[in-house]
Coordinates of C-alpha atoms and ligand atoms in Angstrom, one line a residue:
M787 CA -6.6 15.9 19.5
Y788 CA -6.4 13.2 16.7
K789 CA -5.7 9.4 18.5
G790 CA -5.2 7.3 15.0
V791 CA -7.0 5.2 12.8
V792 CA -8.2 2.8 15.7
H793 CA -9.9 5.4 17.8
R794 CA -11.1 7.3 14.8
Y795 CA -12.9 4.4 13.4
R796 CA -13.6 1.8 16.5
D797 CA -17.2 1.5 15.3
H798 CA -16.0 -0.4 12.4
L799 CA -13.3 -2.5 13.7
P800 CA -13.1 -5.5 15.7
V801 CA -11.3 -3.9 18.7
D802 CA -11.8 -5.3 22.3
A803 CA -13.3 -2.7 24.5
A804 CA -10.4 -3.7 26.9
A805 CA -7.5 -3.6 24.5
R806 CA -4.5 -1.3 25.1
V807 CA -4.5 0.3 21.6
I808 CA -0.9 0.8 20.1
T809 CA -0.5 3.7 17.9
L810 CA 1.9 6.1 16.3
L811 CA -1.1 8.3 15.2
E812 CA -1.1 6.6 11.8
G813 CA -3.7 7.7 9.3
D814 CA -5.4 11.1 8.6
T815 CA -3.2 11.3 5.5
P816 CA -4.1 14.0 2.9
L817 CA -6.0 13.7 -0.4
I818 CA -3.9 16.0 -2.4
P819 CA -5.4 17.4 -5.8
L820 CA -3.2 16.4 -8.8
D821 CA -4.0 19.5 -10.7
N822 CA -0.6 20.4 -12.5
L823 CA -0.4 16.8 -13.2
R824 CA -3.8 16.8 -14.7
R825 CA -3.3 19.7 -16.9
R826 CA 0.0 18.6 -18.1
L827 CA -1.6 15.0 -19.2
G828 CA -4.6 16.5 -20.5
I829 CA -7.0 14.4 -17.9
P830 CA -10.1 16.3 -17.8
A831 CA -11.3 14.2 -14.5
R832 CA -10.9 15.3 -10.6
W833 CA -7.8 13.4 -9.7
Y834 CA -6.3 13.1 -6.2
A835 CA -3.5 11.2 -4.4
K836 CA -4.1 9.9 -1.3
F837 CA -0.5 10.3 0.0
E838 CA 0.0 7.3 2.4
G839 CA 3.8 8.2 2.5
L840 CA 2.8 10.6 5.2
N841 CA 2.4 7.8 7.8
P842 CA 4.5 7.6 10.8
T843 CA 6.9 5.0 9.0
G844 CA 6.2 6.6 5.5
S845 CA 3.6 3.7 4.4
S846 CA 0.3 2.6 4.1
K847 CA 1.4 -0.2 6.3
D848 CA 0.8 1.6 9.5
G849 CA -2.9 1.9 9.1
G850 CA -3.0 -2.0 9.2
M851 CA 0.0 -2.4 11.7
T852 CA -1.8 -0.3 14.7
M853 CA -4.6 -2.7 14.4
A854 CA -2.3 -6.2 14.1
I855 CA -0.1 -5.1 17.0
T856 CA -3.1 -3.8 19.1
A857 CA -4.7 -7.4 18.6
A858 CA -1.6 -9.0 19.2
G859 CA -0.9 -7.2 22.4
A860 CA -4.6 -8.2 23.5
A861 CA -4.0 -11.7 22.8
G862 CA -0.8 -11.6 25.0
A863 CA 1.5 -11.7 22.2
K864 CA 5.3 -11.0 23.3
V865 CA 6.9 -11.8 19.9
V866 CA 5.7 -10.7 16.3
M867 CA 7.1 -11.8 12.8
C868 CA 6.9 -10.7 9.2
A869 CA 8.3 -11.3 5.6
S870 CA 8.8 -8.3 3.8
T871 CA 10.0 -6.4 0.8
G872 CA 10.7 -3.4 3.3
N873 CA 7.7 -1.3 4.1
T874 CA 6.0 -4.1 6.5
S875 CA 9.1 -4.6 8.2
A876 CA 9.7 -1.0 9.1
S877 CA 6.2 -0.6 10.1
A878 CA 6.0 -3.8 12.2
A879 CA 9.5 -2.7 13.8
A880 CA 8.1 0.5 14.9
Y881 CA 4.7 -0.7 16.4
A882 CA 6.5 -3.6 18.2
A883 CA 8.9 -1.1 19.7
Q884 CA 5.9 1.4 20.8
A885 CA 4.1 -2.2 22.3
G886 CA 7.5 -3.3 24.0
M887 CA 7.2 -6.5 21.8
I888 CA 10.0 -8.2 20.0
C889 CA 9.9 -8.2 16.0
C890 CA 11.7 -10.5 13.7
V891 CA 11.6 -9.6 10.2
L892 CA 12.6 -11.9 7.1
I893 CA 13.7 -10.0 3.8
P894 CA 15.0 -11.0 0.8
E895 CA 18.8 -10.1 0.8
G896 CA 19.9 -7.0 -1.2
K897 CA 16.5 -6.4 -2.4
I898 CA 15.0 -3.8 0.2
A899 CA 15.3 -0.2 -0.4
L900 CA 17.9 1.2 2.1
G901 CA 15.7 3.5 4.1
K902 CA 13.3 0.5 5.0
L903 CA 16.4 -1.6 5.9
A904 CA 17.4 1.5 8.2
Q905 CA 14.3 1.8 9.8
A906 CA 13.9 -1.9 10.9
M907 CA 17.5 -2.0 12.3
M908 CA 17.1 1.6 14.1
H909 CA 13.6 0.1 15.8
S910 CA 15.7 -3.0 16.9
A911 CA 14.1 -5.7 14.9
M912 CA 16.0 -8.9 14.5
V913 CA 16.5 -8.4 10.7
L914 CA 17.1 -11.7 9.0
Q915 CA 17.8 -11.9 5.4
I916 CA 17.4 -14.9 3.0
E917 CA 18.8 -15.6 -0.5
G918 CA 15.5 -15.4 -1.9
N919 CA 12.5 -13.5 -2.6
F920 CA 9.5 -12.3 -0.9
D921 CA 7.2 -15.4 -1.7
E922 CA 9.8 -17.4 -0.2
A923 CA 10.5 -15.5 2.8
L924 CA 6.7 -15.3 3.1
T925 CA 6.5 -19.2 3.3
V926 CA 9.2 -19.7 5.8
T927 CA 7.5 -16.9 8.1
R928 CA 4.4 -18.7 7.8
Q929 CA 6.1 -21.9 9.0
I930 CA 7.9 -20.3 12.0
T931 CA 4.6 -18.5 13.1
D932 CA 2.8 -22.0 12.9
S933 CA 5.2 -23.6 14.9
Y934 CA 6.2 -21.3 17.6
P935 CA 4.3 -18.6 19.9
V936 CA 5.2 -15.8 17.2
T937 CA 2.3 -13.6 16.0
L938 CA 2.4 -13.3 12.1
V939 CA 1.8 -9.6 11.1
N940 CA 1.8 -9.9 7.2
S941 CA -1.5 -9.0 5.6
I942 CA -2.9 -12.6 5.9
N943 CA -3.4 -11.5 9.4
P944 CA -7.2 -10.2 9.2
F945 CA -6.4 -7.2 11.5
R946 CA -3.8 -6.0 9.0
I947 CA -6.7 -5.8 6.4
E948 CA -9.2 -4.4 9.1
G949 CA -6.6 -1.4 9.9
Q950 CA -5.8 -0.8 6.3
K951 CA -9.6 -0.3 5.1
T952 CA -9.7 2.7 7.2
A953 CA -7.8 4.3 4.4
A954 CA -11.1 4.0 2.1
F955 CA -13.1 5.4 4.9
E956 CA -10.8 8.4 5.2
I957 CA -11.3 9.1 1.5
V958 CA -15.1 8.9 1.6
D959 CA -15.0 11.2 4.4
T960 CA -12.7 13.8 2.7
L961 CA -14.9 13.7 -0.2
G962 CA -18.3 13.4 1.0
E963 CA -18.7 10.5 -1.4
A964 CA -16.7 7.1 -2.9
P965 CA -14.5 8.4 -6.1
D966 CA -15.4 6.8 -9.4
Y967 CA -12.0 5.0 -9.8
H968 CA -9.5 3.9 -7.2
F969 CA -5.8 3.4 -8.6
I970 CA -3.6 1.5 -6.4
P971 CA -0.3 -0.8 -6.8
V972 CA -0.5 -4.7 -6.3
G973 CA 2.1 -6.8 -4.5
N974 CA 0.8 -9.1 -2.1
A975 CA -2.6 -7.7 -2.7
G976 CA -3.6 -6.8 1.0
N977 CA -4.0 -3.2 0.2
I978 CA -6.4 -3.2 -2.7
T979 CA -8.1 -6.1 -0.5
A980 CA -8.6 -3.9 2.4
Y981 CA -9.7 -0.5 0.2
W982 CA -12.4 -2.9 -1.4
K983 CA -13.7 -4.0 1.9
G984 CA -13.7 -0.3 3.3
Y985 CA -15.6 1.1 0.3
K986 CA -18.4 -1.6 0.7
E987 CA -18.8 -1.6 4.5
Y988 CA -19.0 2.2 4.3
E989 CA -21.3 1.8 1.5
K990 CA -23.7 -0.5 3.5
A991 CA -23.5 2.1 6.4
G992 CA -24.9 4.8 4.5
K993 CA -21.7 6.8 4.1
S994 CA -21.6 6.6 0.3
T995 CA -23.9 6.1 -2.6
V996 CA -21.4 4.9 -5.2
L997 CA -18.6 2.2 -5.2
P998 CA -15.3 3.0 -6.9
K999 CA -14.1 0.7 -9.8
M1000 CA -10.9 -0.8 -8.5
I1001 CA -8.0 -0.6 -10.7
G1002 CA -4.7 -2.3 -9.6
W1003 CA -1.6 -2.3 -10.9
Q1004 CA 1.5 -4.7 -10.9
A1005 CA 4.9 -4.3 -12.5
E1006 CA 5.7 -6.2 -15.7
G1007 CA 8.3 -8.5 -14.4
A1008 CA 6.0 -9.2 -11.3
A1009 CA 2.7 -9.5 -12.8
P1010 CA 1.1 -13.0 -11.8
I1011 CA -2.3 -11.9 -11.5
V1012 CA -2.2 -10.0 -15.1
R1013 CA -0.5 -13.1 -16.6
G1014 CA -2.7 -15.8 -14.5
G1015 CA 0.5 -17.7 -13.3
R1016 CA 2.8 -17.6 -10.5
V1017 CA 6.0 -15.7 -11.0
L1018 CA 8.8 -17.8 -10.1
H1019 CA 11.4 -15.0 -10.4
P1020 CA 9.9 -11.6 -10.1
E1021 CA 12.1 -8.4 -11.0
T1022 CA 11.2 -4.8 -11.1
V1023 CA 13.0 -2.0 -9.8
A1024 CA 9.8 -1.3 -7.7
T1025 CA 11.4 -3.6 -5.1
A1026 CA 8.0 -3.1 -2.7
I1027 CA 6.2 -5.2 -5.5
R1028 CA 8.7 -7.6 -6.3
I1029 CA 6.3 -10.4 -5.8
G1030 CA 5.1 -13.6 -7.8
N1031 CA 2.6 -15.4 -5.7
P1032 CA 0.6 -12.6 -3.8
A1033 CA -1.0 -14.1 -0.5
S1034 CA -4.1 -12.1 -1.3
W1035 CA -4.6 -13.2 -5.0
E1036 CA -8.1 -14.4 -5.1
R1037 CA -9.5 -11.6 -2.9
A1038 CA -7.8 -9.0 -5.3
V1039 CA -9.5 -10.7 -8.2
A1040 CA -12.6 -10.4 -6.2
A1041 CA -12.2 -7.1 -5.7
R1042 CA -11.7 -6.2 -9.4
D1043 CA -14.4 -8.3 -10.6
E1044 CA -16.9 -7.0 -8.1
S1045 CA -16.3 -3.6 -8.8
G1046 CA -16.0 -3.8 -12.6
G1047 CA -12.5 -2.8 -12.2
H1048 CA -9.2 -3.8 -13.7
I1049 CA -5.7 -5.3 -13.0
G1050 CA -3.0 -4.1 -15.4
M1051 CA 0.8 -3.8 -15.7
V1052 CA 3.3 -1.0 -15.9
S1053 CA 6.6 -1.2 -16.9
D1054 CA 9.8 -0.1 -14.8
D1055 CA 10.2 2.7 -17.3
Q1056 CA 6.6 3.8 -17.0
M1057 CA 6.7 4.0 -13.1
T1058 CA 10.0 5.9 -13.2
E1059 CA 8.5 8.2 -15.5
A1060 CA 5.4 8.7 -13.5
Q1061 CA 7.4 9.0 -10.0
K1062 CA 9.6 11.8 -11.7
L1063 CA 6.4 13.8 -13.1
L1064 CA 4.7 13.8 -10.0
A1065 CA 7.7 15.1 -8.1
S1066 CA 8.5 17.7 -10.7
A1067 CA 4.9 18.9 -11.7
N1068 CA 3.2 18.4 -8.3
G1069 CA 5.8 18.3 -5.6
I1070 CA 5.0 14.7 -4.3
F1071 CA 7.8 12.3 -3.8
C1072 CA 6.8 8.9 -3.7
E1073 CA 8.6 5.7 -3.9
P1074 CA 9.0 3.7 -7.4
A1075 CA 6.0 1.1 -6.4
S1076 CA 3.8 3.8 -5.4
A1077 CA 4.3 5.7 -8.7
A1078 CA 2.4 2.4 -10.5
S1079 CA -0.9 4.1 -9.6
V1080 CA -0.1 7.4 -11.3
A1081 CA 1.4 5.4 -14.2
G1082 CA -1.5 3.3 -14.2
V1083 CA -3.8 6.3 -14.4
I1084 CA -1.7 7.6 -17.6
R1085 CA -2.2 4.1 -19.3
Y1086 CA -6.0 3.7 -18.6
H1087 CA -6.8 7.3 -19.8
A1088 CA -4.9 6.4 -23.1
E1089 CA -7.3 3.6 -23.8
H1090 CA -10.5 4.7 -21.8
P1091 CA -10.3 8.5 -21.4
F1092 CA -11.6 9.8 -18.3
R1093 CA -14.6 12.7 -18.4
K1094 CA -14.7 16.2 -16.7
D1095 CA -17.1 14.9 -14.0
E1096 CA -15.3 11.9 -13.1
V1097 CA -13.3 11.5 -9.7
I1098 CA -10.0 9.3 -9.5
V1099 CA -8.0 8.5 -6.1
S1100 CA -4.3 7.2 -6.7
T1101 CA -3.1 5.6 -3.5
L1102 CA 0.6 6.6 -3.2
T1103 CA 1.7 3.5 -1.0
G1104 CA 5.1 4.9 0.4
H1105 CA 7.4 8.2 0.7
G1106 CA 9.8 8.5 -1.9
L1107 CA 12.9 8.9 1.1
K1108 CA 12.3 5.3 1.3
D1109 CA 14.6 4.6 -1.8
P1110 CA 17.1 7.5 -2.0
N1111 CA 19.3 5.4 -4.1
R1112 CA 16.6 4.8 -6.9
A1113 CA 15.9 8.8 -6.8
I1114 CA 19.6 9.7 -7.2
E1115 CA 20.0 6.9 -10.3
I1116 CA 16.9 8.6 -12.2
S1117 CA 18.1 12.0 -11.7
P1118 CA 20.8 14.2 -13.4
A1119 CA 24.0 14.3 -11.2
P1120 CA 24.3 17.6 -9.4
A1121 CA 26.6 20.0 -11.4
K1122 CA 30.4 20.4 -10.2
V1123 CA 31.4 24.1 -9.9
Ligands
F0G1376 N1 3.3 -0.3 -2.5 C1 4.4 -0.3 -1.4 C2 5.3 0.7 -1.4 C3 4.6 -1.4 -0.9 O1 5.5 -1.5 0.2 C4 3.6 -2.4 -1.0 C5 3.8 -3.8 -0.4 C6 2.6 -2.3 -2.1 C7 2.5 -1.2 -2.5 C8 1.8 -3.4 -2.2 O2 1.0 -3.7 -1.6 O3 1.3 -5.8 -0.5 O4 -0.5 -5.0 -0.2 O5 -0.5 -5.3 -2.6 N2 4.8 -4.2 0.6 C9 5.0 -5.1 1.3 C10 5.8 -5.2 2.3 C11 4.6 -6.4 0.6 O6 6.5 -6.0 2.7 O7 6.2 -3.9 2.6 P1 0.1 -5.2 -1.2

């Protein structure tokens, strides 16, 4: 029986042998061929979606959260806390519930998608809203967790990165080799950091012979890495990546440069278009931020056409049901009969 990513990849993870593993059986997410989309767009390469929206709380955060909460528990933590644009709070709340811990989440008021807020509330987290953005919420969270016996479970917690790197292991285990290109949305930059770490470790362990080019995408209104400076008032419909000062900025740049990759930006319209195309052409419903890694492929292909023998993976970080309001907004209204 499948027992979750900590159990599956224990040899590659810093888990204490005596630790009680907190899991909701996250991971083992599918790598779905995007053949319809590929044909429609005239992209000759093999193209797959790593659909992380199929995790227990509907986002890629679960792979990291099983590690963060397991490590927190092993260290005797009773209370955990995070700042979040939504998905981290949903994941932290669920895993804390499973562990019997108290979870406190700090979110930007009015700027998190409905499904994510519902999750944090249902899992009985203490939900606090600030009149400010994610970056400000993270600053406050760092101050609180530095001063009180509360464990921070944002991706600056190294166990989060350790857990999320297993998604790269899964891709290599499924394909039998690393892809040529890995496309991924970039917000606080933990996930691109984690994937790159995972790919490098697996290559070193002899599980793959190549390393992918890491191609990250920010939203135009929240693209500090692309613009080379902090964005004080980030704005995008992709609220998950509405971030102006990513905590793992340097590590994202290192992943880009070491892999010979690229970090670019896509507009809200391009993400929306890609989200609709993926849903209508391939039957996969992802959230707006996740569509950045599909919009990114379309943009990249226009400038550097992919070849037939190349393999592309796009991580779809969150499920479309996280943000139903946005989906209804961008779709034609049901006909009255
Ligand atoms: N996609 C989704 C759906 C996300 O929720 C996030 C981040 C990202 C992409 C970007 O990942 O931050 O590792 O670069 N969400 C965080 C949160 C910030 O609070 O849920 P990243």
